[in-house]
XYZ file of C-alpha atoms in Angstrom:
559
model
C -53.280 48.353 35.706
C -57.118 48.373 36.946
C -56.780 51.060 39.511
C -54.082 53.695 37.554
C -56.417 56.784 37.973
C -55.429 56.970 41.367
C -51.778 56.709 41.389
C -50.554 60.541 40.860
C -49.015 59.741 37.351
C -48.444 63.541 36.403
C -46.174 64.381 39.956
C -43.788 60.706 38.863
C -43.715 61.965 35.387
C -42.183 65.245 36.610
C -39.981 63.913 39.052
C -38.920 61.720 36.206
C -38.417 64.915 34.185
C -36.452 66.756 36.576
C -34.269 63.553 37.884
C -33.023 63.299 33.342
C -32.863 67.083 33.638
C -30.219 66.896 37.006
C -28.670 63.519 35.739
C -27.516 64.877 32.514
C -26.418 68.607 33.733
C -24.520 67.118 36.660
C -22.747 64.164 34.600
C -21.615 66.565 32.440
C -19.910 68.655 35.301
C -18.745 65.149 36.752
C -17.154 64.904 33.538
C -15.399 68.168 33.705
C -13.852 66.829 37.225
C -13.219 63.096 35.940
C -9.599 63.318 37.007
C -10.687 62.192 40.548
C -10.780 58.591 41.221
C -13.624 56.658 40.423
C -14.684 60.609 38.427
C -15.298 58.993 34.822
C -17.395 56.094 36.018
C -19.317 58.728 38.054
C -19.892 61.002 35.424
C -21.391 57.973 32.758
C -23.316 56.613 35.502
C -25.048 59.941 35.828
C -25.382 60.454 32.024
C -26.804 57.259 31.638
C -29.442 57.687 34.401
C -30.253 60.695 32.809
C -31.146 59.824 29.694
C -33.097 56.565 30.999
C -35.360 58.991 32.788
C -35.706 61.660 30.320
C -36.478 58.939 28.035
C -38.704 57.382 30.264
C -40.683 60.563 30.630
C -41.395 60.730 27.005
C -42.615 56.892 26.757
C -44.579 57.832 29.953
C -45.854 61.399 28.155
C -46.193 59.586 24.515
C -49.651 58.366 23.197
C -47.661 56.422 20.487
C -47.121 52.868 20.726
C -44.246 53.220 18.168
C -42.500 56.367 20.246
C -42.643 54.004 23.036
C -40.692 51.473 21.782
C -38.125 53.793 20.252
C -37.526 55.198 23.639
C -37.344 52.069 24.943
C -35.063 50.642 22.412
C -32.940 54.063 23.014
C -32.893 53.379 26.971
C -31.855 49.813 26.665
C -28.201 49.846 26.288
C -27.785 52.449 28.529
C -30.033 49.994 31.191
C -27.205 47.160 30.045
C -24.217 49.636 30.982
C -25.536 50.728 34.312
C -24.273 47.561 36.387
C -20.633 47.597 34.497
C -20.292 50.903 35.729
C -21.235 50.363 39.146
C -19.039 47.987 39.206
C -16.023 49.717 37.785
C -16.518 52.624 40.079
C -16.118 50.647 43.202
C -13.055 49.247 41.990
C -11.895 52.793 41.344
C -13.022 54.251 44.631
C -11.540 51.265 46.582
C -8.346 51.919 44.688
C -8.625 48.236 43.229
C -6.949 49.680 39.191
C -5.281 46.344 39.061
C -8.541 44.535 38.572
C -9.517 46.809 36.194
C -8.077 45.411 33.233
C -9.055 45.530 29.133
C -9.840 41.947 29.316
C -12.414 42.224 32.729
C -14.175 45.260 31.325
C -14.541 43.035 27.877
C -15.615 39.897 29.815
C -17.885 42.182 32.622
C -19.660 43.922 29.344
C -20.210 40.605 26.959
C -23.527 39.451 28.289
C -25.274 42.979 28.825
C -24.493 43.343 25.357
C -25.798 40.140 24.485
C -28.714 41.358 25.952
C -29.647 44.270 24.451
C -29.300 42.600 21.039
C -31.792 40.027 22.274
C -33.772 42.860 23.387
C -33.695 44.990 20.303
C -34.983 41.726 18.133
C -37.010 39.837 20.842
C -40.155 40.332 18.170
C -38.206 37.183 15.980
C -37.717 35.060 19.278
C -39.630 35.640 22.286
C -36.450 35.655 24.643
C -37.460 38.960 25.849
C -40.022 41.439 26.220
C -42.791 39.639 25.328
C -45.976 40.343 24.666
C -45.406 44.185 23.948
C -47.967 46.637 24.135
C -49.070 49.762 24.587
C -51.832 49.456 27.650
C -54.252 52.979 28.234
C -54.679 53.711 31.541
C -56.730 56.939 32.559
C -55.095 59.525 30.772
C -51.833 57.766 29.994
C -50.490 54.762 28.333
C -47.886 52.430 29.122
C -45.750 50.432 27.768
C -46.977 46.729 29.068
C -44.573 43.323 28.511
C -43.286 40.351 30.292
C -40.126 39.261 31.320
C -38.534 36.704 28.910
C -35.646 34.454 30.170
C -32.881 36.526 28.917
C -34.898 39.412 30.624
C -34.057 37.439 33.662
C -30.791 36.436 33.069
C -29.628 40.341 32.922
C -31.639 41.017 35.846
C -29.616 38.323 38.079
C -26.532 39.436 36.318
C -27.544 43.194 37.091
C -28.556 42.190 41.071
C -25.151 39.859 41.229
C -22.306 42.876 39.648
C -24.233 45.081 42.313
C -23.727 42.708 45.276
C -19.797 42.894 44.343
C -19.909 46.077 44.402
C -21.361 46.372 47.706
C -18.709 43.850 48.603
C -15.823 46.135 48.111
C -17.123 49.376 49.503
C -17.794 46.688 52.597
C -14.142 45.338 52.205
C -12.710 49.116 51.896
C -14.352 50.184 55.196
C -12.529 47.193 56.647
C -9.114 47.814 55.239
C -9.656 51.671 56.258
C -11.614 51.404 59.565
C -13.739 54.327 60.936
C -11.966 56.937 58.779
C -14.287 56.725 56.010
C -17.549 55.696 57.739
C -19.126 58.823 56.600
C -18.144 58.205 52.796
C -19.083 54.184 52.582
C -21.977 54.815 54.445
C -23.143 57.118 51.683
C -22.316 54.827 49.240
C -24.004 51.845 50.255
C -27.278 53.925 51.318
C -27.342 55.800 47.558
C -27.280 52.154 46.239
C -30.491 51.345 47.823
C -32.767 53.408 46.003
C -31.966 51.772 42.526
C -31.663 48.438 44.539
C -35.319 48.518 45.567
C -36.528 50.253 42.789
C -35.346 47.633 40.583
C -37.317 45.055 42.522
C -40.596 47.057 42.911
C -40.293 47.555 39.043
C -39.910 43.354 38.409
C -42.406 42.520 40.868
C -46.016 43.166 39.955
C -47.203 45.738 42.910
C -50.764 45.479 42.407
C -51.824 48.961 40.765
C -48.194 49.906 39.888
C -47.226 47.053 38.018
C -46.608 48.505 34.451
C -44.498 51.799 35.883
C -40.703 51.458 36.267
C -38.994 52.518 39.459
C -35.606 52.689 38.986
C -34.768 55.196 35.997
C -35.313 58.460 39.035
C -33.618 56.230 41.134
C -30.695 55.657 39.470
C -30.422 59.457 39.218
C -30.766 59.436 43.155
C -28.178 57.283 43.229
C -25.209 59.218 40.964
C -26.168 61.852 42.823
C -24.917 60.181 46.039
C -22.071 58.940 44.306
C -21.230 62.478 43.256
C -21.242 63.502 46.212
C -19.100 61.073 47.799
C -16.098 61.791 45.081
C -16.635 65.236 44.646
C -17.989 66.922 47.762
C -16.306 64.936 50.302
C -12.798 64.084 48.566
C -13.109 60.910 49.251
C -10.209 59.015 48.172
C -8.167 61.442 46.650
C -4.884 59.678 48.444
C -5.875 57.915 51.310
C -7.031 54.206 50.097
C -3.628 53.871 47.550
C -1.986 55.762 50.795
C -3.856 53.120 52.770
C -1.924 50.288 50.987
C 1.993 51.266 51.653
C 0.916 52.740 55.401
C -0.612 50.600 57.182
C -2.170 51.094 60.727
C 0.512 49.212 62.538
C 3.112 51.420 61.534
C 4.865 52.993 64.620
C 6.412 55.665 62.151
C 3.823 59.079 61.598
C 2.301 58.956 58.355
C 0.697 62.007 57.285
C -1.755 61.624 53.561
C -1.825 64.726 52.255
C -4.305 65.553 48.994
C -3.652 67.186 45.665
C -5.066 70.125 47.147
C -2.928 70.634 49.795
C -4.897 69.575 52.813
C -4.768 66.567 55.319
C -6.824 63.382 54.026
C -5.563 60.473 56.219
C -3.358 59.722 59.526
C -2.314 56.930 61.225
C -2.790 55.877 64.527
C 0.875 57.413 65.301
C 0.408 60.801 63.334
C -2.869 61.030 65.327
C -1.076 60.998 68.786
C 0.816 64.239 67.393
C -2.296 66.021 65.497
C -5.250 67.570 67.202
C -8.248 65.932 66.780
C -9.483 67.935 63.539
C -6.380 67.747 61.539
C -8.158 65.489 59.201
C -9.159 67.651 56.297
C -7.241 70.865 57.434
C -4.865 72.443 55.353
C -1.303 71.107 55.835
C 0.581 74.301 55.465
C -1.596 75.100 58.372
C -0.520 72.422 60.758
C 2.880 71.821 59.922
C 4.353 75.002 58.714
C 7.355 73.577 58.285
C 6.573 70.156 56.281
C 6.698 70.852 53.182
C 6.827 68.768 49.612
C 10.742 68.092 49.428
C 11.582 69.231 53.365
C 14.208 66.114 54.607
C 15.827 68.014 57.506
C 14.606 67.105 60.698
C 11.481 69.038 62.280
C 10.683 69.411 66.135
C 6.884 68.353 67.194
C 5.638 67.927 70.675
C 9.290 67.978 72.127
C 10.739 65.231 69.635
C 12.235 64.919 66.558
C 11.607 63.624 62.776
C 13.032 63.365 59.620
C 10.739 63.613 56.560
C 10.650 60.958 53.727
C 7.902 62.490 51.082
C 6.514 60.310 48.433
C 4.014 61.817 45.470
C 0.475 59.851 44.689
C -0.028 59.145 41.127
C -3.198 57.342 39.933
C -2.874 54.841 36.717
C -3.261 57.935 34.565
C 0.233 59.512 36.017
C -2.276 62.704 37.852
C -0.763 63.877 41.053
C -3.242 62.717 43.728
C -1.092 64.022 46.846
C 1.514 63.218 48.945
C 2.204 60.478 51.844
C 5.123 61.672 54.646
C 6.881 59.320 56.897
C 8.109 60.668 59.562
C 10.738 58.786 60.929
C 11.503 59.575 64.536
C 15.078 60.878 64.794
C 14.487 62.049 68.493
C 17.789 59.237 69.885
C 19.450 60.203 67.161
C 19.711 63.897 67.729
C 20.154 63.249 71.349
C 23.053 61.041 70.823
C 24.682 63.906 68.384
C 24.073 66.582 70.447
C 25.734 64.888 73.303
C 28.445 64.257 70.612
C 29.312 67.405 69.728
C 28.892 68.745 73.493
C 31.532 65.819 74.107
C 33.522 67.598 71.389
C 33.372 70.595 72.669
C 34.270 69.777 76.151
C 37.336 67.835 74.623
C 38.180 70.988 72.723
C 37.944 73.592 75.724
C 39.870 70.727 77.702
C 43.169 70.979 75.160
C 43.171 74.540 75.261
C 43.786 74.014 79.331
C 45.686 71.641 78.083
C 48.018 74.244 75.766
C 47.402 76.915 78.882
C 48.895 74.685 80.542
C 51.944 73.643 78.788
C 52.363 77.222 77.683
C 52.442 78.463 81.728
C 54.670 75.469 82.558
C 56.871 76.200 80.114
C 56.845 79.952 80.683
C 55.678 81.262 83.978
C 56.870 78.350 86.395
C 60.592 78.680 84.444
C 60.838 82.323 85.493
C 60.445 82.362 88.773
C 62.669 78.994 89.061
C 65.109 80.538 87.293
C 64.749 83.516 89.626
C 65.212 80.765 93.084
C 67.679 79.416 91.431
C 70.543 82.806 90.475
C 69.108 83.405 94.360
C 70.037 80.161 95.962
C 73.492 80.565 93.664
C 74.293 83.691 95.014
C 73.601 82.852 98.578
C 75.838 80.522 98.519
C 78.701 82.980 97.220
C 78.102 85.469 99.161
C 80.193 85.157 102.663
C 77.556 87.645 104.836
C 74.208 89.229 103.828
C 72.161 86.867 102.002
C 68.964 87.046 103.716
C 67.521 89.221 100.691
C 68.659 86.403 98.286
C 67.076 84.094 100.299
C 63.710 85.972 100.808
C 63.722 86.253 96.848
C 63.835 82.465 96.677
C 61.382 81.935 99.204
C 58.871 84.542 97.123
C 59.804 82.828 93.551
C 59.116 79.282 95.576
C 55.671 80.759 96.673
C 54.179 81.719 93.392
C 55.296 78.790 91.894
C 53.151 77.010 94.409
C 50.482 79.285 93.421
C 51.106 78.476 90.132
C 50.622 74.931 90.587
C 47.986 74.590 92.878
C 45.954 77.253 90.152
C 46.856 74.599 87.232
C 45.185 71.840 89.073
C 42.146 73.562 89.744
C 41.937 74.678 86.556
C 42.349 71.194 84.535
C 39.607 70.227 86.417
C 36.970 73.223 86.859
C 35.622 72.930 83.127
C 34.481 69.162 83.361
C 31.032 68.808 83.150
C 28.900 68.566 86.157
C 27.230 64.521 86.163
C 25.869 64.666 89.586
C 24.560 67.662 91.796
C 23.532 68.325 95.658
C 21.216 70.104 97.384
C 23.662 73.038 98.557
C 22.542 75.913 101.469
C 24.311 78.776 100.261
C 24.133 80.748 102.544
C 26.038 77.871 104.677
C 28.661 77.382 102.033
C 29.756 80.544 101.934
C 30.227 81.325 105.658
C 32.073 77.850 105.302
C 34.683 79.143 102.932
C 35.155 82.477 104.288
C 36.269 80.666 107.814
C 38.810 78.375 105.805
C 40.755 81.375 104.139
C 43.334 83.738 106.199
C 41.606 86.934 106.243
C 43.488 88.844 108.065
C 41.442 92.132 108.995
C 38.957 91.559 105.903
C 35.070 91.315 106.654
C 32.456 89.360 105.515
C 28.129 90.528 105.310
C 25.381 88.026 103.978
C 22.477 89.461 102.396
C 19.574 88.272 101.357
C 17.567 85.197 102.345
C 19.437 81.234 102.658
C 18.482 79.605 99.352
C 18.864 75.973 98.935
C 20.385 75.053 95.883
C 21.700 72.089 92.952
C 24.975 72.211 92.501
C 28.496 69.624 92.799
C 29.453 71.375 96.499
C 33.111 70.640 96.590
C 33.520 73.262 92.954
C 30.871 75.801 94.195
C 33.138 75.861 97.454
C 36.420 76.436 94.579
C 34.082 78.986 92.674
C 33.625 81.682 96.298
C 36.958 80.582 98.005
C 38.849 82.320 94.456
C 36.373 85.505 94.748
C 36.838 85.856 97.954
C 40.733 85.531 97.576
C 40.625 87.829 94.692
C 38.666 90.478 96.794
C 41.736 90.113 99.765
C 44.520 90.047 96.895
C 43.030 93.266 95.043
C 41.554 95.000 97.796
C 43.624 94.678 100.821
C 43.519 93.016 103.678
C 41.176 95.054 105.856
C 38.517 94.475 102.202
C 34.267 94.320 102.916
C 33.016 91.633 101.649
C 29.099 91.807 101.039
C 27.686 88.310 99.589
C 24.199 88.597 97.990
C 21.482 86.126 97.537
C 18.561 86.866 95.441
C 15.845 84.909 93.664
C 14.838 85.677 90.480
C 12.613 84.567 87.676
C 15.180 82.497 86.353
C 16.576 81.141 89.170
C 18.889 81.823 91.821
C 21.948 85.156 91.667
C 24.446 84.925 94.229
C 27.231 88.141 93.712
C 30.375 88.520 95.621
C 31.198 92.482 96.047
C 33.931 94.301 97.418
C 35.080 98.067 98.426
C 38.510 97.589 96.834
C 39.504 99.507 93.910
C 37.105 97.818 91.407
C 37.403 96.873 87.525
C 37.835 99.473 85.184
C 34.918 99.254 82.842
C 37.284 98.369 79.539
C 38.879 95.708 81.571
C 35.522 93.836 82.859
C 35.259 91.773 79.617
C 38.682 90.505 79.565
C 39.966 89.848 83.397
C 38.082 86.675 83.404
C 40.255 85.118 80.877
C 43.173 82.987 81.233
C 46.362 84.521 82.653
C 45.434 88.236 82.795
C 45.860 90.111 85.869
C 45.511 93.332 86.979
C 48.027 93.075 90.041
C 50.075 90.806 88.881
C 49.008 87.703 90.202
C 48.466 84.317 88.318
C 45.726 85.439 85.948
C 43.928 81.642 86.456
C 41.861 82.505 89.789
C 38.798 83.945 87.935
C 39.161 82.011 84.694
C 38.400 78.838 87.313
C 35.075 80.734 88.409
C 34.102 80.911 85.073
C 35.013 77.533 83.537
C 33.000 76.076 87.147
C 30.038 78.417 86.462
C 29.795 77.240 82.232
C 30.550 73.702 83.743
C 27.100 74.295 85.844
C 25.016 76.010 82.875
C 25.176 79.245 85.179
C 26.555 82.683 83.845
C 29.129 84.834 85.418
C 29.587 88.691 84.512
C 31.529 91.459 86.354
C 30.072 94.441 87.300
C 30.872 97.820 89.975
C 29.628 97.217 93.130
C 28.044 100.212 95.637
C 30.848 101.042 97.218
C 32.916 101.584 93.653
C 34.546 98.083 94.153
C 34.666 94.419 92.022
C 30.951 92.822 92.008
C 30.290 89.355 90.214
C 27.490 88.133 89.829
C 26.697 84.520 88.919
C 23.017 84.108 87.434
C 20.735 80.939 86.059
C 21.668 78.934 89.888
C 18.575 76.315 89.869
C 16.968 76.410 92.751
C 16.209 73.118 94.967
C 13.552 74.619 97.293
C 11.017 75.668 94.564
């Protein structure tokens, strides 16, 4: 070293001071957090470039030729272990444990061991480290030698287990894509510093020849590595997720980490997250997805169920948790149409039992009744026109009867197909169909245009409007109202007549109850044809103190 005076010898022996200081105080707090993958090799790889630069410092401080070697001697087999460990972490971090077995680790640590023993006694063989010596440069000395062959055989062992490591951070970012880009990236820049500090160390630089690069560097480096593991969470799932859900999966799979937050997607979960979801909590973005959840879960309009799986490392430690979400969305369509199947067959067999229970009841009576009237007519020898009248009245409501039966098998099945209906139209329609004797009939409200089957809106007004001329009387007002709401279109039918007494309202809508003795089915067919439409019929007092109903939730067809 002919020119060491002006190579600032004091500021590298600091730095080489304060790189031990930081190895050794943040391997031990690696090695509080080792549970993390890859957190033990991280933690020894910062120990041991803490104590080669600490000890480095003191052969760098010492004026002793015999401290020098010591420290040397010290700092060798922690040199030796430096590219095992490297190596070993990568297979951690890559989530590679199955290539990390007793027998690799023996085989991958045999020849730097071999090594430092030829090291330790190179004075009996010249293999390495020869010519040793103390050279005094300025106002230091340093330790001077040259590289024996198995001085070069570690180094191209050293260089080779740090191209395989290199090798599988390169192969993870392939089997991960850009997810990590952040995280390898670090990685492979940290292991440039020791790299080319290793090589301006071998390589005689002129002035710098006898001063050794790497032991700050290698500090540099674990703290990279640190900082990959523990400050970004790299890993702490996703690349043993990686291996059981695989980008082409068209299921959602969500990778969530031991602490609860987001660490990997899919390309299919991503469709479904927002854009930062990675490394947000989980609670946070799916309230409802929880460790253990299976029933299904609504997102963006469609339907999952939940298969959870825990992460365990070698070790048995709970790294996280990987959900599948299976896309149920057919399913749940196919069973709600099931049981809405289910239900229309059970509303259709209680017409069903309505029906057999009026057949067998109220069509028998007033048979019976034609029948004891047609009997008597014939027995009696003059005045049998009020017999006969009878019959024809008892022969009347049992066409009522009837043609009310048919209607009302048939008003409660579901609507498959609607129209574009005027309503204002359809109504004036009906109203000029029925005998209305004296009865009137007002529009109000502006023509709306609506969806609907026409032929069972015409059944739903032509029974109001016979219910207003049955209850009313014949000379009734009818006022029909059109009105557009928020949720669609109201039409009401009201009346002057005598009205619905309000603890009547909730029951004259069902099934053979009457409040003038007629059939009790006409407005129990306006409600089964409004439910049939998804509309909503309820009975109210109109202005005039009469019968209003109101049917509400009519979709409109003219926006």
């Amino acid at each position: 070293m002919s020119d060491l005076g002006a190579l600032p010898v004091r500021a590298y022996l600091a730095a080489c001071l304060l790189a031990g200081i930081i190895g050794l105080w943040l391997g031990r707090v690696a090695w509080r957090d080792r549970d993390q993958p890859g957190g033990t090799e991280v933690a020894l790889y910062l120990l041991c470039g803490g104590g080669i630069s600490l000890l480095y410092a003191v052969r760098v401080a010492s004026a002793s030729e015999l401290v020098m070697v010591v420290t040397l001697n010290l700092a060798t087999p922690l040199v030796a272990a430096v590219p095992g460990i490297w190596t070993a972490f990568t297979l951690a971090f890559a989530g590679h444990d199955r290539w990390r077995t007793e027998h690799r680790i023996v085989a991958l640590a045999t020849p730097p061991f071999l090594w430092v023993l030829l090291a330790w006694s190179s004075a009996t063989h010249g293999l390495s480290r020869r010519s040793l010596a103390a050279v005094v440069e300025g106002p230091f000395s340093l330790l001077s030698f040259g590289l024996g062959l198995a001085d070069i055989g570690f180094v191209l062992y050293a260089y080779g287990l740090c191209v395989v490591g290199v090798l599988v951070v390169a192969d993870l970012y392939q089997r991960t894509g850009n997810r990590y880009r952040l995280q390898t990236f670090v990685i492979l820049l940290g292991t440039l510093f020791p790299f080319l500090a290793g090589i301006a160390t071998v390589v005689d630089l002129g002035s710098y020849a006898n001063l050794a690069w790497f032991p700050s560097a290698l500090v540099v480096h674990g703290v990279f590595l640190y900082g990959t593991v523990f400050w970004l969470g790299t890993l702490d799932a996703a690349v043993v997720a990686r291996d059981t859900a695989v980008e082409v999966m068209q299921d959602p799979v969500i990778v969530a980490g031991s602490d609860g937050r987001i660490r990997d997607l899919n390309p299919a979960a991503e469709e479904l997250l927002p854009p930062d979801a990675v490394g947000s909590s989980l609670s946070a973005v799916f309230p409802r997805l929880e460790v253990g959840v299976e029933h299904p879960i609504a997102i963006g309009g469609r339907q999952f169920d939940i298969q959870e799986d825990p992460i365990t490392d070698p070790r048995g430690t709970d790294r996280g948790h990987v959900f599948l979400l299976r896309d149920v969305t057919e399913r749940e369509r196919r069973q709600t149409e099931l049981e809405r199947r289910e239900a229309e067959l059970e509303r259709q067999n209680e017409r069903l039992e309505d029906f057999a229970g009026v057949v067998s009841h109220d069509l028998r009576n007033p048979l019976a009744a034609a029948t004891a009237a047609v009997e008597l007519a014939r027995h009696d020898d003059g005045e049998n026109d009020d017999a006969l009248d009878r019959a024809a009245n008892a022969h009347e409501r049992m066409d009522d009867l009837i043609e009310g039966l048919l209607s009302l098998a048939t008003a409660g099945r579901s609507v498959d197909s609607v129209d574009r209906v005027s309503l204002d139209a359809t109504v004036r329609r009906v109203w000029s169909r029925l005998e209305t004797a004296d009865a009137t009939l007002s529009v109000e409200g502006p023509d709306a245009t609506v969806f609907a089957d026409g032929d069972r809106l015409e059944q739903l007004l032509s029974n109001l409007f016979r219910n207003a001329t049955e209850h009313a009387g014949d000379d009734v007002a009818v006022r029909v109202e059109i009105e557009r709401r928020p949720d669609g279109v109201a039409l009401a039918v009201a009346d002057d007549g005598p009205g619905v007494p309000t603890e009547q309202r909730s029951e004259v809508t069902e099934r053979g109850v009457s409040l003038e003795g007629g059939t009790g089915l006409g407005l129990a067919i306006v409600v089964d044809i409004a439910e049939a439409h998804g509309w909503e019929l309820s009975v109210e007092e109109s202005e005039s103190g009469g019968a209003r109903f109101v049917v509400v939730g009519i979709e409109p067809a003219d926006g």
